[in-house]
Amino acid sequence: MRKDYNLAKRQYVIGGFIVIIAIIYVIRLFNLQVMEAKYKDSADSNAFLRKAVYPSRGIIYDRDGRLVVYNQPAYDVMIIPRDIREFDTIDFCNAVNITPGDLVRRMTDMRDKRRNPGWSPYSPQKLLSHLSSEEYGRLQEKLYRFPGFYIQKRILREYNYNCASNVLGNIREVAPADMEKDPYYMRGDYMGDIGVEHTYERFLRGVKGTEVLMRDALGRIQGRYEDGALDREAIAGKNIKLSLDIELQQYAESLMVNKKGAVVAIEPSTGEVLCLVTAPTYDPTLLVGRERGNNYNKLMQDLDKPLLNRAIQATYPPGSTFKPTQGLIYLQEGIITPSTPFPCYHGFILGRLKVGCHGHGSPLPLKPALQTSCNAYFCWGLRAMIDKKSKYGSVANAFEIWKNHMVAQGYGYKLGIDLPGEYRGFIPNVEYYNKRYGDGHWSATTVISIAIGQGEILATPLQIANLSATIANRGHY
Ligand SMILES: [Zn+2]
């Protein structure tokens, strides 16, 4: 009796499992076939039209609230391939100033999945961008003659000051790679390129909205689907306030006209960059609108490299601007006191090694050595430190300590400015010299020119400016 009861119970349990599994299967099947089909329907079918609603991009202000970058409307011609009926191509081409050949080429490009990963005959596709106001007017007037075409309003940038191009960056149309990386973007969308526009893209761009429109059996738009139940409003991009003083920037750029180089000014108390100039530079409006591609190519090919942001992307031997770092290291390591003198007889002379210098009094302690930018002083200091085996045990140990002091002063690594593409410069380490000269086959005299910021040392103008800020802050940056 008891046995039978258990068996019956077990049957119920097994039966129950089977029922639950069956239910799970049914739900899953329903999801797969019914729900997804329905979803696909609403996304892709002729009954609905999803239109992107573009938010306004964030505005860029300088530190004093001066308007630097703002928006201007731009108009693109979009088509929904499925909705296109026969139309007068000549009439269309005349309205928007393109040739029939252009039109065919654009249509072919649009269908090319490699160029346009988002291609679908049911969804809006970009045909033409940046209509001039005349073209916009002409096309708007006769748009009813071109079923399947509509005009999409977008945002382009406008600049209040003709400067700071390399800091601000610009916006460009997304490339297929951008769309693959981030599905947020669709063909014809814009994104920040270089500069602040790139770094703060996610804040500036806001969030696109969608408008879901419904069609009747003949494909005519009947208005919003369920009174906008599926619409999503666009969320405007966030505004940005720069640390830059745009008038100081403009002034510094005016000083650099016809020169090559960079200017960086940092507010030591906060580390804010007040101006960051690279020269030669370019007019930011060159990279706005329909001529952007041509202008960009010209800038790319320009041998003076106006697109290079020399302030953060060019590295130079820092030369004499580097000498304070050496004085500080020697003091920190107890190699010198402020009154320790070193001789200079038109240079640093040791056996056959000579590093030249200009005429001035000798010997000199630290302050007048900095004042006269004495090469010999800093060479003697380096030698006194790197070759001091009694203190450090070996050249390698001493050099490692020297290098760590350099890194602590902001050299050899990126400082981390919020602009893309910063270079780290170069400070050699023990391995570097071991590889070059052989383990134990080099000493201070082998690498003496690094004491005066030459030899292998490379630094960005930003790093050099940062040194001044560090000194002004008595050691902090
Ligand atoms: Zn000297």
PDB file of C-alpha atoms in Angstrom, residues 166 194-195 262 276 278 305-316 417 419-425 459-462:
ATOM      1  CA  ASN A 166      42.778  71.694 -32.586  1.00  0.00           C
ATOM      2  CA  ILE A 194      39.527  65.126 -32.484  1.00  0.00           C
ATOM      3  CA  GLY A 195      39.587  67.638 -29.650  1.00  0.00           C
ATOM      4  CA  ALA A 262      53.074  75.570 -29.660  1.00  0.00           C
ATOM      5  CA  LEU A 276      46.779  75.579 -25.951  1.00  0.00           C
ATOM      6  CA  THR A 278      49.549  74.818 -32.124  1.00  0.00           C
ATOM      7  CA  LYS A 305      50.722  69.544 -40.790  1.00  0.00           C
ATOM      8  CA  PRO A 306      48.060  71.937 -39.506  1.00  0.00           C
ATOM      9  CA  LEU A 307      46.021  68.996 -38.177  1.00  0.00           C
ATOM     10  CA  LEU A 308      48.854  67.984 -35.859  1.00  0.00           C
ATOM     11  CA  ASN A 309      48.329  69.344 -32.370  1.00  0.00           C
ATOM     12  CA  ARG A 310      51.941  70.171 -31.627  1.00  0.00           C
ATOM     13  CA  ALA A 311      51.173  71.134 -28.038  1.00  0.00           C
ATOM     14  CA  ILE A 312      50.400  67.521 -27.145  1.00  0.00           C
ATOM     15  CA  GLN A 313      51.389  65.428 -30.173  1.00  0.00           C
ATOM     16  CA  ALA A 314      54.821  66.699 -31.074  1.00  0.00           C
ATOM     17  CA  THR A 315      57.814  65.816 -28.965  1.00  0.00           C
ATOM     18  CA  TYR A 316      60.971  67.890 -28.871  1.00  0.00           C
ATOM     19  CA  ILE A 417      44.921  66.001 -20.658  1.00  0.00           C
ATOM     20  CA  LEU A 419      42.188  65.723 -25.492  1.00  0.00           C
ATOM     21  CA  PRO A 420      42.707  62.662 -27.685  1.00  0.00           C
ATOM     22  CA  GLY A 421      46.115  61.740 -29.036  1.00  0.00           C
ATOM     23  CA  GLU A 422      48.441  63.004 -26.302  1.00  0.00           C
ATOM     24  CA  TYR A 423      52.020  61.721 -26.683  1.00  0.00           C
ATOM     25  CA  ARG A 424      54.122  60.568 -23.772  1.00  0.00           C
ATOM     26  CA  GLY A 425      57.525  61.875 -24.825  1.00  0.00           C
ATOM     27  CA  ALA A 459      58.952  66.144 -24.243  1.00  0.00           C
ATOM     28  CA  THR A 460      55.693  67.681 -25.433  1.00  0.00           C
ATOM     29  CA  PRO A 461      55.173  71.427 -25.027  1.00  0.00           C
ATOM     30  CA  LEU A 462      52.416  70.502 -22.552  1.00  0.00           C
TER      31      LEU A 462
END
